[in-house]
XYZ file of C-alpha atoms in Angstrom:
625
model
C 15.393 -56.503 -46.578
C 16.643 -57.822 -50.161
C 19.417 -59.661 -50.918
C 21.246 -56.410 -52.366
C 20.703 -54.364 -49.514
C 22.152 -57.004 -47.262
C 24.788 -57.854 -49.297
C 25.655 -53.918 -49.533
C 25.435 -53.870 -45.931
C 28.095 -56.800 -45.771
C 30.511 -55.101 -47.741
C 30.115 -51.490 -46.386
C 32.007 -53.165 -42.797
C 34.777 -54.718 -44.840
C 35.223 -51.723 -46.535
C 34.888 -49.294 -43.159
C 37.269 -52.098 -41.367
C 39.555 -51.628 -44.193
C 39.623 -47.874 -43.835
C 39.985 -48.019 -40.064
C 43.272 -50.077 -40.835
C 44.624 -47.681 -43.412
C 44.652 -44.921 -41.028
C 46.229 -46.851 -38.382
C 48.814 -46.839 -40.816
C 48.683 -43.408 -41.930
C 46.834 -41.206 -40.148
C 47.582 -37.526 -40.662
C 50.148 -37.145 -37.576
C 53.392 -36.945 -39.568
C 52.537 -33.665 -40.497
C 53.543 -32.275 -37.610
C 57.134 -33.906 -37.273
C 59.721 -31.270 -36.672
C 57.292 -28.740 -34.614
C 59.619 -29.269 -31.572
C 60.453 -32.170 -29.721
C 60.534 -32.775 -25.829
C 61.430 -36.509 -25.975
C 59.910 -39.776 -27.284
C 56.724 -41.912 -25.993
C 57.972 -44.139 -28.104
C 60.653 -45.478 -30.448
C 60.977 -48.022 -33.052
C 64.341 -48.794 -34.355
C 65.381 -45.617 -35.272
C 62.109 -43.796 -35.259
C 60.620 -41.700 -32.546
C 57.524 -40.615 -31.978
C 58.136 -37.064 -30.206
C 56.171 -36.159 -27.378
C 53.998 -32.811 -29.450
C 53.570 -35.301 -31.870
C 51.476 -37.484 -29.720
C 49.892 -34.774 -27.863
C 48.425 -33.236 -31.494
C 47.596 -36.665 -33.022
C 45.433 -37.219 -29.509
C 43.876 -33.823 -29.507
C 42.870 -34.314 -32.516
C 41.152 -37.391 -32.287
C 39.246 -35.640 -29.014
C 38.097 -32.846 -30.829
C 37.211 -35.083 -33.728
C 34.975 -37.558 -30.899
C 33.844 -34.835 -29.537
C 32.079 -33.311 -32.343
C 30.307 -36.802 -33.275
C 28.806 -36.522 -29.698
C 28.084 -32.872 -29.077
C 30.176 -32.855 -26.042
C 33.435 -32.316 -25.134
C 35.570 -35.584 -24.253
C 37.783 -35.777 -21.152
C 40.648 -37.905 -20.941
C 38.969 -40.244 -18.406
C 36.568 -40.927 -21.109
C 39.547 -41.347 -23.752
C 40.945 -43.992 -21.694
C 37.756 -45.883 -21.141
C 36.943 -45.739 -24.646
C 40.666 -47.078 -25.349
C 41.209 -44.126 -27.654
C 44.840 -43.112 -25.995
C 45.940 -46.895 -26.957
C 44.306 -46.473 -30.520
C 46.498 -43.115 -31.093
C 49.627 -44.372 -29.951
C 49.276 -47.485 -31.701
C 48.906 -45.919 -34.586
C 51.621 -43.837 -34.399
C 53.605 -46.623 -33.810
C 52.328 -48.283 -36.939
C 53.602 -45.844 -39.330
C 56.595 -45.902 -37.467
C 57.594 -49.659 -38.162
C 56.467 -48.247 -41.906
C 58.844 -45.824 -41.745
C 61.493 -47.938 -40.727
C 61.129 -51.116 -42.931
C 61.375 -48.123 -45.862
C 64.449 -47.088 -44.817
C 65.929 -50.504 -44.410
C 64.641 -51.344 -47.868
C 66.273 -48.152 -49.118
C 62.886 -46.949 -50.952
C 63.055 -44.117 -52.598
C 60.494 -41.582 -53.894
C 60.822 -39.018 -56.818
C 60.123 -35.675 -56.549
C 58.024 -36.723 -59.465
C 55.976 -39.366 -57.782
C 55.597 -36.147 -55.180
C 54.487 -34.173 -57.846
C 51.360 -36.149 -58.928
C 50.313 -36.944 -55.294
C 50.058 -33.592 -54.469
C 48.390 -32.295 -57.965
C 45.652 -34.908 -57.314
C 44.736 -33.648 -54.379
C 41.128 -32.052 -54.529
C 42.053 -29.714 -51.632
C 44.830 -27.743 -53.815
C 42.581 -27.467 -56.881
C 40.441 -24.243 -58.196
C 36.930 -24.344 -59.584
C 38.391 -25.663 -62.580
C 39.655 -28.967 -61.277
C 43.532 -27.578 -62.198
C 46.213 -27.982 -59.291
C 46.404 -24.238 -58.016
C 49.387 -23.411 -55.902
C 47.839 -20.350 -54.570
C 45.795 -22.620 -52.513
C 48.293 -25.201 -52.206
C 49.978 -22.488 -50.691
C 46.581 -21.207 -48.446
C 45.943 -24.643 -47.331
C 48.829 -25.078 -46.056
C 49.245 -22.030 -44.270
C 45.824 -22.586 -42.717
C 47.277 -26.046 -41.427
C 49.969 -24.037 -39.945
C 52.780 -26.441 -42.382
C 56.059 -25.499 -44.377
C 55.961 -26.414 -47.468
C 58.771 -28.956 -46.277
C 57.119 -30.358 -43.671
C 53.802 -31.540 -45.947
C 56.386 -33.016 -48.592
C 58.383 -34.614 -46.149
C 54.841 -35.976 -44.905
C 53.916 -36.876 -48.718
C 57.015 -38.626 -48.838
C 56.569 -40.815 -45.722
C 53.328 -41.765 -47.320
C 54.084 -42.261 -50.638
C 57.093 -44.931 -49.056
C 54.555 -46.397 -47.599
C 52.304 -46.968 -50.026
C 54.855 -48.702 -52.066
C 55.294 -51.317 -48.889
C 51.348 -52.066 -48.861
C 51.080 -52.250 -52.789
C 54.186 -54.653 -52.563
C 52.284 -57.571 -50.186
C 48.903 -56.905 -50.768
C 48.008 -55.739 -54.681
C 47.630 -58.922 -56.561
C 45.186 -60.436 -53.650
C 42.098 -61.318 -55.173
C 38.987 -63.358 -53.187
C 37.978 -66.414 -55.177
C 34.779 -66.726 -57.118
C 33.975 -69.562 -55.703
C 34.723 -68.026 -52.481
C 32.109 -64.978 -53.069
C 29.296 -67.454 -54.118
C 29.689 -69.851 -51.349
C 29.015 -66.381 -49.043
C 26.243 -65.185 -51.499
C 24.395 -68.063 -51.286
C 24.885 -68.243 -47.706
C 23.752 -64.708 -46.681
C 21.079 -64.863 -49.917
C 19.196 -67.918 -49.509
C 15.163 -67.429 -48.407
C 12.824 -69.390 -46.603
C 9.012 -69.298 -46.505
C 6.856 -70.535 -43.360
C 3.597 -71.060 -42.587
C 3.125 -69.383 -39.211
C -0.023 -69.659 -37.236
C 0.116 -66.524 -33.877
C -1.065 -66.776 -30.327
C -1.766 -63.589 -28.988
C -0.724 -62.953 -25.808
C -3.820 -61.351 -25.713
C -5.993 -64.550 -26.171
C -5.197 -66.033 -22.105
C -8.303 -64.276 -20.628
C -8.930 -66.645 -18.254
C -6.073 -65.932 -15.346
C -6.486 -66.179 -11.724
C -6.445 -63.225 -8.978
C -2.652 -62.884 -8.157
C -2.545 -63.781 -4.300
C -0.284 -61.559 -2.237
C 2.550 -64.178 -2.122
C 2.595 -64.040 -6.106
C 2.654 -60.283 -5.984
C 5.735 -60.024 -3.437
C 7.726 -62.255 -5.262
C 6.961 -60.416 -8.338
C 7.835 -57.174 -7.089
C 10.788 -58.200 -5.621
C 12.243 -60.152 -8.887
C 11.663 -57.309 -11.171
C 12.018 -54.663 -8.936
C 14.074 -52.466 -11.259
C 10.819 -51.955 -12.723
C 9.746 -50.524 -9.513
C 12.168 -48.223 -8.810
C 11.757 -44.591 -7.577
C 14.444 -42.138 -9.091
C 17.381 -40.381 -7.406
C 15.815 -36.833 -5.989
C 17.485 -33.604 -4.990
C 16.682 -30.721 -3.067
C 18.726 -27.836 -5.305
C 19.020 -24.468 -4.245
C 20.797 -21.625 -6.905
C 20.628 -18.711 -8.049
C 20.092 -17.978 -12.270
C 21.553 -15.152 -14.036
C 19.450 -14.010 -17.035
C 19.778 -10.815 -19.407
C 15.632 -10.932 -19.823
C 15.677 -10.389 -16.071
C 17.366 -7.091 -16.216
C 15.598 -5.785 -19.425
C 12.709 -4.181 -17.226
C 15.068 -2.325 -14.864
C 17.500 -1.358 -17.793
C 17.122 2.441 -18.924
C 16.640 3.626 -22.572
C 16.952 7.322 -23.314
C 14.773 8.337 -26.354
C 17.821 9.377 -28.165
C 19.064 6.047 -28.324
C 16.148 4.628 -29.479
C 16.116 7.410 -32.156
C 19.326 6.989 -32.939
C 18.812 2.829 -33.419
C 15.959 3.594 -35.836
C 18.004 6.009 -38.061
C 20.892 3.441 -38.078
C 18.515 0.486 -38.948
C 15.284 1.484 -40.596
C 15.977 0.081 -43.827
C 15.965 -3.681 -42.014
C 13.095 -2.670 -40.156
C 10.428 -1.737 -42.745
C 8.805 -4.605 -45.282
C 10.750 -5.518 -48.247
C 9.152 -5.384 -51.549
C 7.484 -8.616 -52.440
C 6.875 -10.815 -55.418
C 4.074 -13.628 -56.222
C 6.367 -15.357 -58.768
C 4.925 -18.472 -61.108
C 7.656 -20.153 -63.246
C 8.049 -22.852 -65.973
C 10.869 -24.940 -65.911
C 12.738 -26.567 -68.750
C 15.350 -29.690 -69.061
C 17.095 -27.152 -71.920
C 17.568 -24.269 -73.070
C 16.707 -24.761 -76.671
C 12.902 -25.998 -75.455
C 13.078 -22.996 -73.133
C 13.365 -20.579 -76.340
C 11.404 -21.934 -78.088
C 8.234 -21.524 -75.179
C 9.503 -18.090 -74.970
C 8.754 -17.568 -78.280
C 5.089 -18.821 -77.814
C 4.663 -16.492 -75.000
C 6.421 -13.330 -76.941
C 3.555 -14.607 -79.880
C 0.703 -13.838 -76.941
C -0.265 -17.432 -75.737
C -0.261 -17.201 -72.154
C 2.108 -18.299 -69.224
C -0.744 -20.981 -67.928
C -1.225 -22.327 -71.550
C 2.739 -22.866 -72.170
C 2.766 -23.848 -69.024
C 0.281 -26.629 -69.749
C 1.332 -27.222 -73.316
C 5.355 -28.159 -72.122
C 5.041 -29.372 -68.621
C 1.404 -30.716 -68.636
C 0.949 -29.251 -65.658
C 0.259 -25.587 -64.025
C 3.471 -22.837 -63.549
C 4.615 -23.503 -60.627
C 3.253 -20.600 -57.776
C 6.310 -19.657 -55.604
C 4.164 -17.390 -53.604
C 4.987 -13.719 -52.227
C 8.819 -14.005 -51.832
C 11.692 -11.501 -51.646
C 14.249 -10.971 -54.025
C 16.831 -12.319 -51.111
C 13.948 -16.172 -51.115
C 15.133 -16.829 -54.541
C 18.408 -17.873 -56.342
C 20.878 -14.543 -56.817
C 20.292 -14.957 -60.928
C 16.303 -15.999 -60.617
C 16.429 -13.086 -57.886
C 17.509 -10.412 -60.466
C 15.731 -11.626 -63.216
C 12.245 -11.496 -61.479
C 12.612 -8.360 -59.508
C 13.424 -6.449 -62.888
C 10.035 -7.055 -64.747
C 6.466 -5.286 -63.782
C 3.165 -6.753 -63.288
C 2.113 -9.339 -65.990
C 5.561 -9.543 -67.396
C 7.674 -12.735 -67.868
C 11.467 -12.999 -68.075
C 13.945 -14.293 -70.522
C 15.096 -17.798 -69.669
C 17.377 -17.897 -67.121
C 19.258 -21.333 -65.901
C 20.170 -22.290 -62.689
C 21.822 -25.386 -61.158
C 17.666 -27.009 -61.699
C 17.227 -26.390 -64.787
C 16.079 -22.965 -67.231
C 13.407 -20.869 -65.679
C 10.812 -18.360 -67.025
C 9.405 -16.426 -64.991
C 6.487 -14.737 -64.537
C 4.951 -11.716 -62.072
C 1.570 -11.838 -60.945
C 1.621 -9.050 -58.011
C 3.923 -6.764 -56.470
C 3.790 -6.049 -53.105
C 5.907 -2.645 -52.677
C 8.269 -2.283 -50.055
C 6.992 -0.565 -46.465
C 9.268 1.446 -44.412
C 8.541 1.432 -40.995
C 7.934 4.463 -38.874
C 9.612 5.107 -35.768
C 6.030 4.678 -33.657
C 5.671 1.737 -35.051
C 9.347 0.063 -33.760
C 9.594 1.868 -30.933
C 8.787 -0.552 -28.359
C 10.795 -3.010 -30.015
C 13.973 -0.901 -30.426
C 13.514 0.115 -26.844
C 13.753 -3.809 -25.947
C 16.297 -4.905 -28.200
C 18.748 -2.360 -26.641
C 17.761 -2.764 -23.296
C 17.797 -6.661 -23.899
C 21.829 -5.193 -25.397
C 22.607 -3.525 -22.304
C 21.717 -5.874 -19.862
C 24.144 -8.658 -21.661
C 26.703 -6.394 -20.560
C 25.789 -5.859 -17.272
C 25.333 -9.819 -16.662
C 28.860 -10.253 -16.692
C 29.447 -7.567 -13.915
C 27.118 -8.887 -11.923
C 28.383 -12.944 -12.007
C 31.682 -11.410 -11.339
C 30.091 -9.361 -8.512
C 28.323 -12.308 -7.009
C 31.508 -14.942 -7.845
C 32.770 -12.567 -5.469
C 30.599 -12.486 -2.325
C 30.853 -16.257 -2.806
C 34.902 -16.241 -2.649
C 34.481 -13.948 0.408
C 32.477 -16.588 2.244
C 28.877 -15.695 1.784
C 26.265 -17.825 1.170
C 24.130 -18.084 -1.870
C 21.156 -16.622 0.453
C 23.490 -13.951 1.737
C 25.129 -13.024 -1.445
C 21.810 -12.701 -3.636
C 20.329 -10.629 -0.661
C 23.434 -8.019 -1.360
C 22.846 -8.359 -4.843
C 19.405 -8.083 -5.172
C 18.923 -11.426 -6.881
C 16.519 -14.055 -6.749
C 17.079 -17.661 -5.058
C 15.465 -20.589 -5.855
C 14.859 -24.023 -4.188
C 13.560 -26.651 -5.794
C 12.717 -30.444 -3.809
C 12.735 -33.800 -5.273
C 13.963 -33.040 -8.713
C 15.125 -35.714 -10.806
C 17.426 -36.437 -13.431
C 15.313 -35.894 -16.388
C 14.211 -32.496 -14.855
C 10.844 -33.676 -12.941
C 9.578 -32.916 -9.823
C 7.948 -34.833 -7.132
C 4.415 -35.073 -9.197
C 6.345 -36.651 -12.016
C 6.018 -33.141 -14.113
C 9.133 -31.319 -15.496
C 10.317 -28.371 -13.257
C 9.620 -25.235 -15.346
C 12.111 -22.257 -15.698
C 15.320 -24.081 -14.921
C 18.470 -22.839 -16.661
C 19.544 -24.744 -19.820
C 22.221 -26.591 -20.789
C 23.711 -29.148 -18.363
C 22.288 -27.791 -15.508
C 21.038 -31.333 -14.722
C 23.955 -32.862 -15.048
C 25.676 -30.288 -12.669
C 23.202 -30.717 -10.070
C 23.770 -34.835 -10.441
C 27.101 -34.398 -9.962
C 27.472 -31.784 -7.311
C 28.074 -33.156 -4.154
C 25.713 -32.888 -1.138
C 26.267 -29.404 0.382
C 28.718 -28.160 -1.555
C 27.997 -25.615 -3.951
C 28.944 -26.061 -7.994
C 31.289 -23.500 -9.926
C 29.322 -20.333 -11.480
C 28.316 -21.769 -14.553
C 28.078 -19.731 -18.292
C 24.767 -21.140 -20.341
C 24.860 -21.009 -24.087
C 22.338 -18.607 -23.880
C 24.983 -15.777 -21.958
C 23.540 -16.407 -18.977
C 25.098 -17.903 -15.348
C 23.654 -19.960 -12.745
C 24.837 -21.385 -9.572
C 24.032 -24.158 -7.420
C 23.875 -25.947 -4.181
C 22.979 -29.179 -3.639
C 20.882 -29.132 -0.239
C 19.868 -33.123 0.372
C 19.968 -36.471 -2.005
C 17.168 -39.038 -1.665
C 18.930 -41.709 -3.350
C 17.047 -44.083 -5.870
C 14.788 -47.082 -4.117
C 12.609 -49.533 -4.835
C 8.995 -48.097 -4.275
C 6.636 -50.023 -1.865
C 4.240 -53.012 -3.050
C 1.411 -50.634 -1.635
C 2.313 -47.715 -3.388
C 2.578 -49.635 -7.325
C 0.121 -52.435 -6.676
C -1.462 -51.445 -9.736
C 1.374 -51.539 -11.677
C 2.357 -54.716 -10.093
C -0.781 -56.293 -10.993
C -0.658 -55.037 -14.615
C 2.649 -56.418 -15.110
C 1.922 -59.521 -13.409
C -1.246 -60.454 -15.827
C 1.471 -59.643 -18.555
C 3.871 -61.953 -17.627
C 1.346 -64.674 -17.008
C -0.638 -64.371 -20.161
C 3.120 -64.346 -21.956
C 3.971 -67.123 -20.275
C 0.813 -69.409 -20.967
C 1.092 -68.173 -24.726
C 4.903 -69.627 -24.754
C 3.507 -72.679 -23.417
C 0.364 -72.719 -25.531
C 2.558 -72.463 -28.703
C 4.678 -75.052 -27.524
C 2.263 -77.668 -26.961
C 0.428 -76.871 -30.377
C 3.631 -77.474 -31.810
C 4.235 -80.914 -30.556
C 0.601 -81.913 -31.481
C 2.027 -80.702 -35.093
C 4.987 -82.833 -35.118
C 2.617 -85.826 -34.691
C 0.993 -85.140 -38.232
C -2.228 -82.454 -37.243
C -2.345 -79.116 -39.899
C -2.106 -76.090 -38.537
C -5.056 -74.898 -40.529
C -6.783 -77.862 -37.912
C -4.925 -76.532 -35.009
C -5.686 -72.907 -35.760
C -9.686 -73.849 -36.355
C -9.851 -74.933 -33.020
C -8.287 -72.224 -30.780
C -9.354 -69.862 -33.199
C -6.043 -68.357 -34.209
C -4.813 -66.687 -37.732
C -2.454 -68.497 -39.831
C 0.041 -66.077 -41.961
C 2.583 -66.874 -44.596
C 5.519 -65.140 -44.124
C 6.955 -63.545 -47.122
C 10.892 -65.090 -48.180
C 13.224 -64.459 -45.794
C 16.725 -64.311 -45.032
C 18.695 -65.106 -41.869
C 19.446 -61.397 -41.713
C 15.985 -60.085 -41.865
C 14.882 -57.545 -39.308
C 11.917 -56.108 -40.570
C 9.469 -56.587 -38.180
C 5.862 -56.632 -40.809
C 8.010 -59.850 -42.387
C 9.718 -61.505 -39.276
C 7.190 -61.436 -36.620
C 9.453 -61.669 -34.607
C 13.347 -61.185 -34.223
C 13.892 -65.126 -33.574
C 11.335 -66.187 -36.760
C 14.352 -66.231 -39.366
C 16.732 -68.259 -37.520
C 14.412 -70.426 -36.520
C 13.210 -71.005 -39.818
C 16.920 -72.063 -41.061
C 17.459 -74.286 -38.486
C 14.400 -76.658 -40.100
C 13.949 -78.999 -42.669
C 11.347 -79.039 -45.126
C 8.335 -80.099 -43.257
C 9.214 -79.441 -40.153
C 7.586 -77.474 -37.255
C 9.076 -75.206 -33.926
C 7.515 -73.151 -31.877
C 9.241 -69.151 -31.601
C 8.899 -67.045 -29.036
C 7.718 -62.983 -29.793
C 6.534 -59.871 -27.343
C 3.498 -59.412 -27.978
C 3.000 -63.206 -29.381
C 4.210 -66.511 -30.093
C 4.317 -68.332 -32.765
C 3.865 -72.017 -34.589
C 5.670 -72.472 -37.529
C 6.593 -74.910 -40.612
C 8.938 -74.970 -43.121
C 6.958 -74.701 -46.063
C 9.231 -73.474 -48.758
C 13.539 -72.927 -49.599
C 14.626 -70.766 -52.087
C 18.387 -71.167 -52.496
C 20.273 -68.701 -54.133
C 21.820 -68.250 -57.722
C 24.707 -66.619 -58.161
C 24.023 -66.548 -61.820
C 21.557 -64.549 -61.123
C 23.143 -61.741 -59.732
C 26.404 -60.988 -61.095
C 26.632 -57.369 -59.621
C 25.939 -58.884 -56.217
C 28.584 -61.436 -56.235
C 31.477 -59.090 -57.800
C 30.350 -56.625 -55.039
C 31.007 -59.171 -52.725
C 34.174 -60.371 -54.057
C 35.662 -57.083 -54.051
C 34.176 -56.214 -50.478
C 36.346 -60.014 -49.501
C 39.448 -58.984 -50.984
C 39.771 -55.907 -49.868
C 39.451 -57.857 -46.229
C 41.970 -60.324 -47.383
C 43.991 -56.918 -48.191
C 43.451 -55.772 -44.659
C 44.438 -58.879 -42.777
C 47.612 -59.144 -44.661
C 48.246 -55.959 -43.467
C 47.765 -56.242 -40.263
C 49.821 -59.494 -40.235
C 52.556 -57.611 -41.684
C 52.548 -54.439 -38.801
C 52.795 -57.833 -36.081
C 55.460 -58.941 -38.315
C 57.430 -55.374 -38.156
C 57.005 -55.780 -34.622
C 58.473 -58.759 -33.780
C 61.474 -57.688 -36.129
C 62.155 -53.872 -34.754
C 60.543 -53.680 -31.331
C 58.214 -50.515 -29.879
C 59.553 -49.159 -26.398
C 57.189 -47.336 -25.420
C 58.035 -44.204 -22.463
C 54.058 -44.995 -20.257
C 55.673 -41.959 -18.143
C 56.180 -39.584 -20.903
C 52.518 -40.855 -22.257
C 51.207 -40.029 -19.043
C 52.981 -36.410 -18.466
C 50.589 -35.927 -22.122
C 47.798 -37.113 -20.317
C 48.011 -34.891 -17.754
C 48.111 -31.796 -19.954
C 44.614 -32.704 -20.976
């Protein structure tokens, strides 16, 4: 990795830590002050922090967590993740804000309101102007007055003024910015000669005593999953399509409403030039208007070929390229025409005319799709049917016998959906079916369950065979394998080691390396930070390689080697040399400095006004979740 990348990477985190501080200052939960109150989780001087406001500031940093993951977030998993702290400290936060304002009498104008809210890129048209039609929209979409977002512009705006006021003139110092440059810049060179672990051939048979103990030290790597014996019953439209009636009519009567998106639409092969301008794209028109052809200009103002789109559909290409080539005939090329690449001619090769389809032709298809239609609908009477005979008592047996279902049992499945033969279990129902069946106690049956697909299932878990250690007998193999890994790891370690001591007492490597018959490598300049794996050799190579003198020698462990290596070169770093780097850097540092005055400064507001916070109003929240 180079020096800018890493020094990029440096001040991307001070940057994201500053931005994780600004909104615990302001997050977006004053908007929704006023929208009813049903007493305070907390209170700071004379702020409160209403009960529906913390409810909507947490929900929405759920629904916000739960779209990064792809799964919805309970409040167990809030509280583990310390996310119903994180809120409420937040809130609090702006609170103490709030309240140092108002002791400071600050005041905004309704001109200062003004310009936030014209600069706002949500409120403006195509045109970049503030439109307050939108304005207007957006906030109606956000379910706001028009009072209750200025009030919350206000409260910002007050703010603002406060964090300006003891952090805008901080500034890191140059010298400050080198002294980490040069730090996080510098590169070393070694020489590095590699021992396989590979190259220890000559190990003894493992005798059964070495074996146990092996197996029993790493038995993790030994272990035999969790298994489950799962009974249930799956609810699938595609099972009902064969039983589901179509009259003729219907099918008729599908055709007529939807021939025109069952036949072929008219295709186009399409070959285009494309120009930086329009002026050079006029002036190759002309040349083809004059009779030179498409591949010539083509050649003469690209230098290469026209591009071949292929057979495409007037809905494949751009609405204006769309129009453009779907108006000319065979052989003919259009006018320029620009889109957001650049200025187009275009050019028709073939036409492939559109198909209708006849009503033989579909039939079989139509007759599916609305049987496939029907039985969607009848799914749903059917789970409620059997969520029924279940409520009354029945069995999953019993109650797919009156329904005329199918029931399933399925032994030793695991959690990743494999059976006993280590192969995954074909035909189960999707989505967390796993995960239900893992969770489902033994003997008790789960809750009818709706798959993204429209489809239910049901299940019962019928036995647990919980996860073991398997038996030396039954992964010798394995044990073996692993063994001669370990050992030849092991003797490689201490191979490397004792080469290196011989090379503190004066021998070359190149000597050392002739004689066992290893390869010597020179790394290429590194940093401390470097993780690339073709330049480390391994993750401990850099560090080791700052922690040397010139000269020097150490011996670095790897996994699939290890490793003798010198010092051979240091090339400190200039900040000279890189001013972009080091103003980067010195930006990225203040803007830290920035954020730990600020933080300093919400203890300080602390101390001065308090927070009592109401844990059994935060909880009564908690348990609306």
């Amino acid at each position: 990795m180079n020096t800018r990348k890493i020094l990029i990477r440096s001040i991307t985190y001070v940057l994201f830590g500053l931005l994780i501080v600004s909104f615990a200052i302001w997050g977006i939960g004053d908007i929704f002050r006023g929208l009813g109150q049903s007493g305070a989780v907390a209170e700071v001087g004379d702020q409160r922090i209403e009960q529906q406001d913390f409810a909507r500031a947490l929900s929405r940093e759920a629904n916000r967590l739960s779209a990064r993951l792809g799964q919805r977030v309970d409040i167990d998993q809030l509280r583990a993740l310390g996310i119903v702290d994180q809120v409420l400290g937040q809130m609090i936060a702006r609170a103490l804000f709030d309240q140092k304002a108002a002791d400071l009498g600050l005041i905004v104008t309704e001109e200062q309101i003004l310009r936030r809210i014209q600069r706002e890129p949500a409120f403006r048209n195509e045109r970049g102007e503030f439109d307050r039609s939108r304005f207007i929209q957006v906030l109606r979409q956000s379910n706001l007055s028009e009072q209750e977002y200025l009030d919350a512009v206000r409260r910002d705006i007050l703010r603002q003024q406060i964090v300006d006021a003891i952090s805008g003139g901080v500034a890191a110092p140059r010298t400050l910015a080198e002294a980490l440059y040069r730090y996080r810049a510098e590169e070393r060179i070694g020489e590095v000669m590699i021992i396989p672990n590979s190259s220890i051939t000559d190990l003894p048979q493992p005798d059964e005593d070495s074996l146990r103990a092996f197996h029993k030290e790493f038995a993790n790597n030994f272990m035999a999953p969790e298994r489950r014996t799962v009974t249930y019953i799956s609810l699938r439209a595609e099972d009902l399509v064969a039983e589901t009636g179509v009259s003729e009519d219907e099918i008729v009567a599908a055709f007529e409403t939807r021939k025109e998106q069952l036949g072929t639409p008219e295709r186009r092969q399409i070959r285009q030039i494309i120009f930086n301008d329009e002026e050079t794209a006029r002036q190759a028109y002309g040349r083809l208007k004059e009779g030179i052809t498409f591949e010539a200009v083509a050649q003469d103002y690209t230098g290469q070929p026209p591009v071949d789109l292929g057979l495409v559909t007037r809905e494949d290409l751009p609405a204006d390229l769309g129009a453009a080539a779907f108006a000319l005939a065979t052989g003919q090329f259009s006018d320029p025409v620009q889109s957001p690449l650049g200025w187009h001619i275009l050019h028709v090769a073939e036409i492939e005319p559109a198909k209708e389809a006849t009503l033989a032709e579909v039939r079989e298809d139509l007759r599916r799709d609305l049987a496939l239609s029907r039985a969607v609908d009848s799914l749903v009477s059917i789970a409620n049917q059997l969520d029924d005979e279940l409520a009354a008592g029945a069995s999953l047996e019993e109650a797919a016998a009156r329904l005329n279902l199918s029931v399933r049992k399925i032994e030793g499945l695991d959690r990743q959906g494999n059976g006993p033969d280590g192969k995954a279990v074909e035909g189960l129902p999707g989505d967390n079916f796993l995960e239900i069946a893992f969770t489902t106690e033994p003997g008790q049956e789960s809750l009818l369950t709706e798959t993204s697909d429209g489809g239910f299932f049901i299940l019962r878990v019928d036995g647990v065979t919980p996860a073991q250690v398997r038996p030396l007998a039954e992964v010798r193999d394995q044990v073996v394998e692993l063994w001669r890994n370990a050992q030849r790891a092991q003797r490689a370690r201490e191979k490397a080691e004792a080469l290196a001591a011989r090379a503190r007492q004066g021998v070359a490597l190149a000597d050392l390396a002739r004689e066992g018959g290893y390869e010597i490598k020179k790394t290429a300049p590194l940093t401390r930070f470097e993780r690339d794996p073709a330049k480390a050799l391994s993750p401990l190579l850099p560090a080791k390689l700052f922690e040397l003198s010139l000269g020097q020698v150490a011996a670095v462990s790897g996994q699939d080697a290890h490793f003798v290596v010198r010092l051979i070169d240091v090339k400190p770093a200039d900040p000279a040399a890189n001013e972009t780097e080091v103003a980067a850097l010195r930006t990225g540092l203040a803007t830290a400095m920035r954020s730990d005055l600020i933080e300093q400064y919400i203890a300080t507001l602390r101390n001065e006004y308090g927070a009592e916070v109401n844990r059994r109003l935060v909880e009564d929240v908690l348990a609306t979740f």
